[in-house]
Amino acid sequence: MERGIRSAARGGRPRRRSAVHIICTVLLLGIHQAAGQLDEGDRVAEYRARGHTWPPLPSDYIPPTPGWQSTFERRFRQIEYLTDEGAKYNGFMSAVHSALIAPNFTEYGWGLTRAPQDLVDALASELQRGLAAEDTPEEQFEHPVDDEYPAEKPLMVNIGALANRAMEEMLPIHEAWSGVALKPNNAYGLRVYRNQSNLQMHVDESSTHVISSFYTHDPEGDPWPLVIEDLHGNTHEVLLETGDMLLYESSKCFHGRPKRYNGRWYSSLFTHYYPVEYWDEEKVNLDAHYWVPPDWHRVPEEEVKGLETLVVSETSFKEPECEHEWCALKGARTWERPEGLKFGQVFSGDGKIRPLGRKGEREEL
């Protein structure tokens, strides 16, 4: 959920053949810079050489669950109707990576667990220090954020060496949940959201934010759900309390906090990891480009009854015609930490508590 990344709207999307070459300074999704140039004709040729078709086949979706496919068939259709080419290419890049390219490591894409108590205590001390200090700065962003933070921007409490400690202590938890060896990328926070904040739906950087967690501590305000789509096409609202960690496949599952926060503050720490083995950042990035359809810039003439308008800004998605600007919230299921959830256990989208670890999770599915 930690962002602040550049997008293809700032020069990274391929243009049509009127320009012979495009400098791919950004490979969307916050995706890393590519060396060299990407020609649109070569991109389309590679799309065809890989045997891609549009719309994608049911077997192209990862995972090939009916709900996941249905969710993205609708989202792809929404993106096709965008008229701003920068936003449209951004939308395709985010969606094809999530739906068709990124592997899934778990059954549902998210899980609720508990953080180590000694780390909870250390983070609590740093948070209180930062809130008491008069010089705690507001977070700085590279993109406009007035829509998400209309009243006050988040504060950023610098936790220093505790960030590295958090990444190291939380690493075994993320590895146990995902079932793969991971490399720490960064711990971001403590970000202190303030009144009327929201966070629009998005996926994180594909190259480095693969297995992540969201930690919260002692919010002072109304419950503020984290919204996440699972790998079966279901939408969940998860209410977190002090010491809770939401594990999630952050470049795979769309997530955010589209509802406005009503309260004084809400603190968060984000930790991000990516697989140690068989993870080629450049290939992951280019694969997304090569899945964007050849006629991505065409806007359909026919209207689709009941298809709500999608707005893409940078890497954020919203649906202004729906309450809280996200239509799937009307069918979302709300969860909070179940009684009895202990450190070393995980709770997920089927409502069951299991031992933290892929083996324990899979044995009961």
mmCIF file of C-alpha atoms in Angstrom:
data_model
loop_
_atom_site.group_PDB
_atom_site.id
_atom_site.type_symbol
_atom_site.label_atom_id
_atom_site.label_comp_id
_atom_site.label_asym_id
_atom_site.label_seq_id
_atom_site.Cartn_x
_atom_site.Cartn_y
_atom_site.Cartn_z
ATOM 1 C CA MET A 1 0.000 0.000 0.000
ATOM 2 C CA GLU A 2 2.947 2.306 0.226
ATOM 3 C CA ARG A 3 3.158 4.275 -2.965
ATOM 4 C CA GLY A 4 4.758 7.516 -4.179
ATOM 5 C CA ILE A 5 5.730 5.994 -7.534
ATOM 6 C CA ARG A 6 5.860 7.392 -11.026
ATOM 7 C CA SER A 7 3.571 6.268 -13.792
ATOM 8 C CA ALA A 8 3.578 5.833 -17.534
ATOM 9 C CA ALA A 9 1.437 8.933 -17.911
ATOM 10 C CA ARG A 10 4.676 10.878 -17.512
ATOM 11 C CA GLY A 11 6.173 9.573 -20.693
ATOM 12 C CA GLY A 12 6.457 5.819 -20.250
ATOM 13 C CA ARG A 13 3.661 4.439 -22.413
ATOM 14 C CA PRO A 14 4.423 3.398 -25.998
ATOM 15 C CA ARG A 15 3.019 5.741 -28.604
ATOM 16 C CA ARG A 16 1.612 4.766 -31.943
ATOM 17 C CA ARG A 17 3.872 4.528 -34.969
ATOM 18 C CA SER A 18 3.917 8.294 -35.483
ATOM 19 C CA ALA A 19 6.946 8.182 -33.212
ATOM 20 C CA VAL A 20 9.514 5.628 -34.311
ATOM 21 C CA HIS A 21 10.741 4.838 -30.819
ATOM 22 C CA ILE A 22 9.634 5.379 -27.265
ATOM 23 C CA ILE A 23 11.967 5.810 -24.352
ATOM 24 C CA CYS A 24 10.464 3.562 -21.684
ATOM 25 C CA THR A 25 11.423 5.617 -18.689
ATOM 26 C CA VAL A 26 8.775 3.943 -16.588
ATOM 27 C CA LEU A 27 7.256 0.488 -16.868
ATOM 28 C CA LEU A 28 4.105 1.200 -14.937
ATOM 29 C CA LEU A 29 2.787 -0.193 -11.722
ATOM 30 C CA GLY A 30 5.640 1.796 -10.346
ATOM 31 C CA ILE A 31 7.575 -0.515 -12.461
ATOM 32 C CA HIS A 32 11.298 0.004 -12.778
ATOM 33 C CA GLN A 33 13.061 1.892 -15.511
ATOM 34 C CA ALA A 34 14.007 -0.172 -18.519
ATOM 35 C CA ALA A 35 17.280 0.012 -20.314
ATOM 36 C CA GLY A 36 16.902 0.812 -23.980
ATOM 37 C CA GLN A 37 13.841 1.606 -26.018
ATOM 38 C CA LEU A 38 10.515 -0.039 -26.652
ATOM 39 C CA ASP A 39 9.068 0.374 -30.120
ATOM 40 C CA GLU A 40 5.289 -0.005 -30.376
ATOM 41 C CA GLY A 41 5.557 -2.089 -33.521
ATOM 42 C CA ASP A 42 8.043 -4.419 -31.848
ATOM 43 C CA ARG A 43 5.819 -4.570 -28.763
ATOM 44 C CA VAL A 44 2.812 -5.664 -30.830
ATOM 45 C CA ALA A 45 4.932 -8.184 -32.735
ATOM 46 C CA GLU A 46 6.060 -9.710 -29.441
ATOM 47 C CA TYR A 47 2.443 -9.783 -28.233
ATOM 48 C CA ARG A 48 1.537 -11.857 -31.295
ATOM 49 C CA ALA A 49 4.674 -14.020 -31.096
ATOM 50 C CA ARG A 50 3.691 -15.020 -27.567
ATOM 51 C CA GLY A 51 0.315 -16.173 -28.816
ATOM 52 C CA HIS A 52 -1.675 -13.688 -26.758
ATOM 53 C CA THR A 53 -5.287 -13.041 -27.663
ATOM 54 C CA TRP A 54 -7.736 -10.369 -26.579
ATOM 55 C CA PRO A 55 -9.849 -10.795 -24.648
ATOM 56 C CA PRO A 56 -7.693 -13.246 -22.670
ATOM 57 C CA LEU A 57 -8.658 -16.904 -22.543
ATOM 58 C CA PRO A 58 -9.965 -18.368 -19.263
ATOM 59 C CA SER A 59 -6.734 -20.371 -18.966
ATOM 60 C CA ASP A 60 -4.694 -17.144 -19.126
ATOM 61 C CA TYR A 61 -5.890 -15.924 -15.740
ATOM 62 C CA ILE A 62 -3.697 -16.531 -12.687
ATOM 63 C CA PRO A 63 -5.290 -18.165 -10.799
ATOM 64 C CA PRO A 64 -7.961 -19.526 -13.185
ATOM 65 C CA THR A 65 -10.825 -19.114 -10.713
ATOM 66 C CA PRO A 66 -14.207 -18.001 -12.112
ATOM 67 C CA GLY A 67 -14.489 -15.048 -9.714
ATOM 68 C CA TRP A 68 -11.010 -13.734 -10.525
ATOM 69 C CA GLN A 69 -11.730 -13.977 -14.248
ATOM 70 C CA SER A 70 -15.090 -12.242 -13.894
ATOM 71 C CA THR A 71 -13.595 -9.392 -11.864
ATOM 72 C CA PHE A 72 -10.997 -8.628 -14.504
ATOM 73 C CA GLU A 73 -13.211 -9.124 -17.521
ATOM 74 C CA ARG A 74 -15.289 -6.276 -16.124
ATOM 75 C CA ARG A 75 -12.205 -4.189 -15.275
ATOM 76 C CA PHE A 76 -10.656 -4.655 -18.706
ATOM 77 C CA ARG A 77 -13.947 -3.558 -20.244
ATOM 78 C CA GLN A 78 -13.975 -0.427 -18.076
ATOM 79 C CA ILE A 79 -10.416 0.400 -19.113
ATOM 80 C CA GLU A 80 -11.311 0.087 -22.794
ATOM 81 C CA TYR A 81 -13.691 3.045 -22.411
ATOM 82 C CA LEU A 82 -11.068 5.407 -21.010
ATOM 83 C CA THR A 83 -10.294 8.260 -23.398
ATOM 84 C CA ASP A 84 -7.095 9.631 -21.863
ATOM 85 C CA GLU A 85 -4.347 7.499 -23.390
ATOM 86 C CA GLY A 86 -1.930 7.919 -20.502
ATOM 87 C CA ALA A 87 -4.505 6.812 -17.946
ATOM 88 C CA LYS A 88 -5.668 4.039 -20.251
ATOM 89 C CA TYR A 89 -2.226 2.525 -20.740
ATOM 90 C CA ASN A 90 -1.604 2.809 -17.003
ATOM 91 C CA GLY A 91 -4.854 0.994 -16.368
ATOM 92 C CA PHE A 92 -4.033 -1.832 -18.755
ATOM 93 C CA MET A 93 -0.566 -2.263 -17.274
ATOM 94 C CA SER A 94 -1.845 -2.519 -13.706
ATOM 95 C CA ALA A 95 -4.687 -4.849 -14.641
ATOM 96 C CA VAL A 96 -2.803 -7.240 -16.941
ATOM 97 C CA HIS A 97 -0.016 -7.619 -14.404
ATOM 98 C CA SER A 98 -2.477 -8.389 -11.625
ATOM 99 C CA ALA A 99 -4.777 -10.676 -13.615
ATOM 100 C CA LEU A 100 -2.480 -12.440 -16.077
ATOM 101 C CA ILE A 101 1.181 -12.207 -15.041
ATOM 102 C CA ALA A 102 1.771 -12.064 -11.287
ATOM 103 C CA PRO A 103 1.871 -15.541 -9.714
ATOM 104 C CA ASN A 104 -0.196 -16.185 -6.636
ATOM 105 C CA PHE A 105 1.471 -17.653 -3.564
ATOM 106 C CA THR A 106 -1.581 -18.242 -1.360
ATOM 107 C CA GLU A 107 -5.185 -19.332 -1.710
ATOM 108 C CA TYR A 108 -6.844 -15.998 -1.004
ATOM 109 C CA GLY A 109 -4.110 -13.368 -1.415
ATOM 110 C CA TRP A 110 -4.455 -12.021 2.129
ATOM 111 C CA GLY A 111 -4.311 -13.181 5.726
ATOM 112 C CA LEU A 112 -4.696 -11.609 9.157
ATOM 113 C CA THR A 113 -2.096 -12.422 11.809
ATOM 114 C CA ARG A 114 -0.404 -10.925 14.865
ATOM 115 C CA ALA A 115 2.909 -9.076 15.114
ATOM 116 C CA PRO A 116 5.595 -10.042 17.679
ATOM 117 C CA GLN A 117 4.736 -8.376 20.991
ATOM 118 C CA ASP A 118 8.218 -6.935 21.593
ATOM 119 C CA LEU A 119 8.042 -5.235 18.207
ATOM 120 C CA VAL A 120 4.534 -3.954 18.969
ATOM 121 C CA ASP A 121 5.871 -2.357 22.157
ATOM 122 C CA ALA A 122 8.845 -0.765 20.374
ATOM 123 C CA LEU A 123 6.636 0.689 17.635
ATOM 124 C CA ALA A 124 4.249 2.063 20.256
ATOM 125 C CA SER A 125 7.090 4.001 21.890
ATOM 126 C CA GLU A 126 8.227 5.458 18.570
ATOM 127 C CA LEU A 127 4.698 6.447 17.638
ATOM 128 C CA GLN A 128 4.123 8.297 20.895
ATOM 129 C CA ARG A 129 7.464 10.052 20.520
ATOM 130 C CA GLY A 130 6.567 11.168 17.003
ATOM 131 C CA LEU A 131 3.084 12.351 17.931
ATOM 132 C CA ALA A 132 4.465 14.371 20.843
ATOM 133 C CA ALA A 133 7.138 16.059 18.739
ATOM 134 C CA GLU A 134 6.264 19.431 17.225
ATOM 135 C CA ASP A 135 8.543 18.955 14.211
ATOM 136 C CA THR A 136 7.190 15.640 12.886
ATOM 137 C CA PRO A 137 6.948 16.353 9.131
ATOM 138 C CA GLU A 138 4.106 15.753 6.742
ATOM 139 C CA GLU A 139 4.710 13.022 4.182
ATOM 140 C CA GLN A 140 5.959 14.273 0.812
ATOM 141 C CA PHE A 141 4.436 12.937 -2.419
ATOM 142 C CA GLU A 142 5.532 13.023 -6.061
ATOM 143 C CA HIS A 143 1.945 13.117 -7.335
ATOM 144 C CA PRO A 144 -1.161 15.138 -6.433
ATOM 145 C CA VAL A 145 -2.891 13.826 -3.293
ATOM 146 C CA ASP A 146 -5.562 16.455 -2.601
ATOM 147 C CA ASP A 147 -8.312 13.978 -3.455
ATOM 148 C CA GLU A 148 -7.043 11.373 -0.998
ATOM 149 C CA TYR A 149 -6.033 13.833 1.737
ATOM 150 C CA PRO A 150 -8.370 16.867 1.400
ATOM 151 C CA ALA A 151 -7.860 18.137 4.955
ATOM 152 C CA GLU A 152 -4.429 17.110 6.218
ATOM 153 C CA LYS A 153 -1.620 15.094 4.672
ATOM 154 C CA PRO A 154 -0.289 12.149 6.678
ATOM 155 C CA LEU A 155 2.530 12.682 9.133
ATOM 156 C CA MET A 156 5.684 10.602 8.729
ATOM 157 C CA VAL A 157 7.276 9.398 11.961
ATOM 158 C CA ASN A 158 10.888 8.407 11.300
ATOM 159 C CA ILE A 159 11.535 5.197 13.247
ATOM 160 C CA GLY A 160 15.207 4.941 12.229
ATOM 161 C CA ALA A 161 16.884 1.585 12.876
ATOM 162 C CA LEU A 162 13.582 0.139 14.061
ATOM 163 C CA ALA A 163 12.532 -0.096 10.402
ATOM 164 C CA ASN A 164 15.327 -2.594 9.702
ATOM 165 C CA ARG A 165 14.502 -4.479 12.856
ATOM 166 C CA ALA A 166 10.853 -4.700 11.784
ATOM 167 C CA MET A 167 11.812 -6.058 8.353
ATOM 168 C CA GLU A 168 14.046 -8.718 9.893
ATOM 169 C CA GLU A 169 11.638 -9.792 12.638
ATOM 170 C CA MET A 170 8.683 -9.912 10.245
ATOM 171 C CA LEU A 171 10.573 -11.747 7.476
ATOM 172 C CA PRO A 172 9.917 -15.277 8.865
ATOM 173 C CA ILE A 173 6.204 -14.461 9.154
ATOM 174 C CA HIS A 174 5.986 -13.434 5.498
ATOM 175 C CA GLU A 175 8.013 -16.457 4.388
ATOM 176 C CA ALA A 176 5.882 -18.869 6.400
ATOM 177 C CA TRP A 177 2.702 -17.418 4.932
ATOM 178 C CA SER A 178 3.871 -17.251 1.306
ATOM 179 C CA GLY A 179 5.857 -20.496 1.307
ATOM 180 C CA VAL A 180 8.884 -18.952 -0.439
ATOM 181 C CA ALA A 181 12.209 -17.463 0.603
ATOM 182 C CA LEU A 182 11.987 -13.676 0.494
ATOM 183 C CA LYS A 183 14.344 -10.726 0.272
ATOM 184 C CA PRO A 184 13.459 -7.602 2.283
ATOM 185 C CA ASN A 185 12.913 -4.484 0.204
ATOM 186 C CA ASN A 186 11.791 -1.770 2.617
ATOM 187 C CA ALA A 187 9.759 -0.886 5.659
ATOM 188 C CA TYR A 188 7.806 2.327 5.195
ATOM 189 C CA GLY A 189 6.399 4.334 8.082
ATOM 190 C CA LEU A 190 5.173 5.052 10.511
ATOM 191 C CA ARG A 191 2.696 6.848 8.289
ATOM 192 C CA VAL A 192 0.088 8.637 10.413
ATOM 193 C CA TYR A 193 -3.121 9.212 8.493
ATOM 194 C CA ARG A 194 -5.329 12.043 9.693
ATOM 195 C CA ASN A 195 -8.996 12.984 9.466
ATOM 196 C CA GLN A 196 -10.812 12.499 6.136
ATOM 197 C CA SER A 197 -7.925 10.565 4.556
ATOM 198 C CA ASN A 198 -8.597 7.798 2.095
ATOM 199 C CA LEU A 199 -6.442 5.567 -0.079
ATOM 200 C CA GLN A 200 -7.779 4.690 -3.507
ATOM 201 C CA MET A 201 -7.630 1.137 -4.811
ATOM 202 C CA HIS A 202 -4.362 0.099 -6.428
ATOM 203 C CA VAL A 203 -1.684 -2.575 -6.681
ATOM 204 C CA ASP A 204 1.911 -2.018 -5.585
ATOM 205 C CA GLU A 205 5.216 -2.098 -7.431
ATOM 206 C CA SER A 206 5.493 -5.363 -9.323
ATOM 207 C CA SER A 207 9.243 -5.788 -9.030
ATOM 208 C CA THR A 208 9.782 -5.339 -5.288
ATOM 209 C CA HIS A 209 6.402 -5.238 -3.483
ATOM 210 C CA VAL A 210 5.270 -8.830 -3.890
ATOM 211 C CA ILE A 211 4.631 -10.191 -0.395
ATOM 212 C CA SER A 212 3.824 -7.401 2.040
ATOM 213 C CA SER A 213 2.114 -6.532 5.286
ATOM 214 C CA PHE A 214 0.223 -3.664 6.773
ATOM 215 C CA TYR A 215 0.625 -3.125 10.526
ATOM 216 C CA THR A 216 -1.530 -0.761 12.572
ATOM 217 C CA HIS A 217 -1.222 0.620 16.099
ATOM 218 C CA ASP A 218 -3.731 2.216 18.452
ATOM 219 C CA PRO A 219 -5.876 4.233 16.005
ATOM 220 C CA GLU A 220 -7.803 7.126 17.522
ATOM 221 C CA GLY A 221 -11.066 7.293 15.608
ATOM 222 C CA ASP A 222 -13.784 5.232 13.985
ATOM 223 C CA PRO A 223 -12.985 1.802 12.486
ATOM 224 C CA TRP A 224 -11.366 2.262 9.083
ATOM 225 C CA PRO A 225 -11.467 -0.877 6.940
ATOM 226 C CA LEU A 226 -8.736 -1.971 4.629
ATOM 227 C CA VAL A 227 -10.421 -3.164 1.427
ATOM 228 C CA ILE A 228 -8.859 -5.998 -0.560
ATOM 229 C CA GLU A 229 -9.933 -8.198 -3.476
ATOM 230 C CA ASP A 230 -9.139 -11.869 -3.060
ATOM 231 C CA LEU A 231 -8.131 -14.427 -5.690
ATOM 232 C CA HIS A 232 -11.687 -15.696 -6.032
ATOM 233 C CA GLY A 233 -13.092 -12.303 -6.986
ATOM 234 C CA ASN A 234 -14.501 -11.485 -3.542
ATOM 235 C CA THR A 235 -14.061 -8.116 -1.849
ATOM 236 C CA HIS A 236 -13.268 -7.928 1.872
ATOM 237 C CA GLU A 237 -13.208 -5.122 4.432
ATOM 238 C CA VAL A 238 -10.734 -5.941 7.204
ATOM 239 C CA LEU A 239 -10.766 -3.999 10.463
ATOM 240 C CA LEU A 240 -7.378 -3.966 12.173
ATOM 241 C CA GLU A 241 -6.551 -3.406 15.830
ATOM 242 C CA THR A 242 -3.265 -2.707 17.612
ATOM 243 C CA GLY A 243 -0.749 -5.447 16.897
ATOM 244 C CA ASP A 244 -2.621 -6.813 13.870
ATOM 245 C CA MET A 245 -0.782 -7.472 10.614
ATOM 246 C CA LEU A 246 -2.559 -7.883 7.321
ATOM 247 C CA LEU A 247 -0.396 -10.045 5.053
ATOM 248 C CA TYR A 248 -1.191 -9.534 1.394
ATOM 249 C CA GLU A 249 0.068 -10.176 -2.128
ATOM 250 C CA SER A 250 0.535 -6.502 -2.759
ATOM 251 C CA SER A 251 1.293 -6.357 -6.505
ATOM 252 C CA LYS A 252 -1.377 -8.995 -7.179
ATOM 253 C CA CYS A 253 -4.497 -8.026 -5.226
ATOM 254 C CA PHE A 254 -6.120 -4.597 -5.582
ATOM 255 C CA HIS A 255 -6.360 -2.963 -2.181
ATOM 256 C CA GLY A 256 -6.912 0.401 -0.548
ATOM 257 C CA ARG A 257 -9.032 2.362 1.914
ATOM 258 C CA PRO A 258 -11.642 4.054 -0.294
ATOM 259 C CA LYS A 259 -13.821 5.058 2.667
ATOM 260 C CA ARG A 260 -12.938 8.347 4.362
ATOM 261 C CA TYR A 261 -11.347 8.103 7.786
ATOM 262 C CA ASN A 262 -13.228 9.779 10.632
ATOM 263 C CA GLY A 263 -10.804 10.328 13.480
ATOM 264 C CA ARG A 264 -7.703 12.095 14.765
ATOM 265 C CA TRP A 265 -5.062 9.698 13.479
ATOM 266 C CA TYR A 266 -4.370 6.161 12.269
ATOM 267 C CA SER A 267 -0.798 4.862 12.162
ATOM 268 C CA SER A 268 0.598 2.329 9.707
ATOM 269 C CA LEU A 269 3.821 0.498 8.971
ATOM 270 C CA PHE A 270 4.253 -1.180 5.580
ATOM 271 C CA THR A 271 6.814 -3.922 4.993
ATOM 272 C CA HIS A 272 7.604 -5.208 1.497
ATOM 273 C CA TYR A 273 9.476 -8.290 0.258
ATOM 274 C CA TYR A 274 10.060 -10.144 -3.013
ATOM 275 C CA PRO A 275 11.134 -13.722 -3.832
ATOM 276 C CA VAL A 276 14.809 -14.584 -3.605
ATOM 277 C CA GLU A 277 14.805 -17.107 -6.461
ATOM 278 C CA TYR A 278 13.500 -16.986 -10.010
ATOM 279 C CA TRP A 279 12.414 -13.374 -9.781
ATOM 280 C CA ASP A 280 13.530 -11.417 -12.839
ATOM 281 C CA GLU A 281 12.450 -7.797 -12.327
ATOM 282 C CA GLU A 282 13.000 -6.770 -15.948
ATOM 283 C CA LYS A 283 11.081 -9.754 -17.291
ATOM 284 C CA VAL A 284 8.163 -9.104 -14.936
ATOM 285 C CA ASN A 285 8.007 -5.527 -16.153
ATOM 286 C CA LEU A 286 8.272 -6.284 -19.854
ATOM 287 C CA ASP A 287 5.751 -9.106 -19.651
ATOM 288 C CA ALA A 288 3.130 -6.539 -18.676
ATOM 289 C CA HIS A 289 3.916 -4.382 -21.711
ATOM 290 C CA TYR A 290 3.669 -7.393 -23.993
ATOM 291 C CA TRP A 291 0.204 -8.298 -22.676
ATOM 292 C CA VAL A 292 -1.369 -4.891 -23.419
ATOM 293 C CA PRO A 293 -3.614 -5.486 -26.468
ATOM 294 C CA PRO A 294 -2.467 -4.118 -29.857
ATOM 295 C CA ASP A 295 -5.508 -1.839 -30.189
ATOM 296 C CA TRP A 296 -5.378 -0.610 -26.600
ATOM 297 C CA HIS A 297 -5.977 2.993 -27.713
ATOM 298 C CA ARG A 298 -9.308 2.222 -29.435
ATOM 299 C CA VAL A 299 -12.462 3.323 -27.596
ATOM 300 C CA PRO A 300 -15.495 1.071 -28.269
ATOM 301 C CA GLU A 301 -18.443 2.798 -29.900
ATOM 302 C CA GLU A 302 -21.133 0.638 -28.337
ATOM 303 C CA GLU A 303 -22.234 1.203 -24.751
ATOM 304 C CA VAL A 304 -22.374 -1.569 -22.159
ATOM 305 C CA LYS A 305 -25.468 -1.318 -19.991
ATOM 306 C CA GLY A 306 -24.680 -1.366 -16.284
ATOM 307 C CA LEU A 307 -20.923 -0.857 -16.680
ATOM 308 C CA GLU A 308 -19.834 1.832 -14.234
ATOM 309 C CA THR A 309 -17.242 4.428 -15.206
ATOM 310 C CA LEU A 310 -13.657 3.819 -14.075
ATOM 311 C CA VAL A 311 -11.191 6.624 -13.415
ATOM 312 C CA VAL A 312 -7.447 5.893 -13.415
ATOM 313 C CA SER A 313 -5.069 8.492 -12.006
ATOM 314 C CA GLU A 314 -1.395 7.609 -11.807
ATOM 315 C CA THR A 315 -1.714 4.119 -10.295
ATOM 316 C CA SER A 316 -5.016 4.677 -8.480
ATOM 317 C CA PHE A 317 -8.413 3.321 -9.539
ATOM 318 C CA LYS A 318 -11.836 4.627 -8.512
ATOM 319 C CA GLU A 319 -15.455 4.357 -9.634
ATOM 320 C CA PRO A 320 -17.113 7.752 -8.992
ATOM 321 C CA GLU A 321 -20.641 6.525 -9.700
ATOM 322 C CA CYS A 322 -20.587 4.158 -6.700
ATOM 323 C CA GLU A 323 -20.663 4.839 -2.977
ATOM 324 C CA HIS A 324 -17.158 5.427 -1.622
ATOM 325 C CA GLU A 325 -16.021 5.281 -5.270
ATOM 326 C CA TRP A 326 -15.709 1.487 -5.352
ATOM 327 C CA CYS A 327 -18.661 -0.540 -6.583
ATOM 328 C CA ALA A 328 -17.716 -3.908 -5.079
ATOM 329 C CA LEU A 329 -18.056 -2.508 -1.557
ATOM 330 C CA LYS A 330 -21.811 -3.081 -1.754
ATOM 331 C CA GLY A 331 -21.162 -6.832 -1.648
ATOM 332 C CA ALA A 332 -18.095 -6.840 0.559
ATOM 333 C CA ARG A 333 -17.753 -8.989 3.642
ATOM 334 C CA THR A 334 -16.422 -7.309 6.786
ATOM 335 C CA TRP A 335 -13.933 -9.054 9.079
ATOM 336 C CA GLU A 336 -12.223 -8.240 12.324
ATOM 337 C CA ARG A 337 -9.666 -10.218 14.270
ATOM 338 C CA PRO A 338 -11.425 -13.369 15.491
ATOM 339 C CA GLU A 339 -11.340 -14.170 19.171
ATOM 340 C CA GLY A 340 -8.504 -16.541 19.919
ATOM 341 C CA LEU A 341 -6.226 -15.594 17.010
ATOM 342 C CA LYS A 342 -2.695 -15.984 18.354
ATOM 343 C CA PHE A 343 0.799 -15.172 17.174
ATOM 344 C CA GLY A 344 1.795 -17.914 14.727
ATOM 345 C CA GLN A 345 -1.720 -18.291 13.314
ATOM 346 C CA VAL A 346 -3.437 -16.736 10.303
ATOM 347 C CA PHE A 347 -7.056 -15.992 9.469
ATOM 348 C CA SER A 348 -8.238 -15.525 5.881
ATOM 349 C CA GLY A 349 -11.124 -15.248 3.451
ATOM 350 C CA ASP A 350 -12.826 -18.529 4.278
ATOM 351 C CA GLY A 351 -13.235 -17.512 7.923
ATOM 352 C CA LYS A 352 -10.905 -20.175 9.336
ATOM 353 C CA ILE A 353 -7.882 -19.909 11.635
ATOM 354 C CA ARG A 354 -4.890 -22.014 10.604
ATOM 355 C CA PRO A 355 -1.250 -22.425 11.616
ATOM 356 C CA LEU A 356 0.843 -19.751 9.925
ATOM 357 C CA GLY A 357 2.551 -21.487 7.028
ATOM 358 C CA ARG A 358 1.743 -22.680 3.569
ATOM 359 C CA LYS A 359 1.706 -26.343 4.513
ATOM 360 C CA GLY A 360 -0.814 -25.855 7.292
ATOM 361 C CA GLU A 361 -2.937 -23.653 5.071
ATOM 362 C CA ARG A 362 -3.015 -26.023 2.117
ATOM 363 C CA GLU A 363 -3.731 -29.122 4.174
ATOM 364 C CA GLU A 364 -7.116 -27.746 5.222
ATOM 365 C CA LEU A 365 -8.243 -26.302 1.906
#
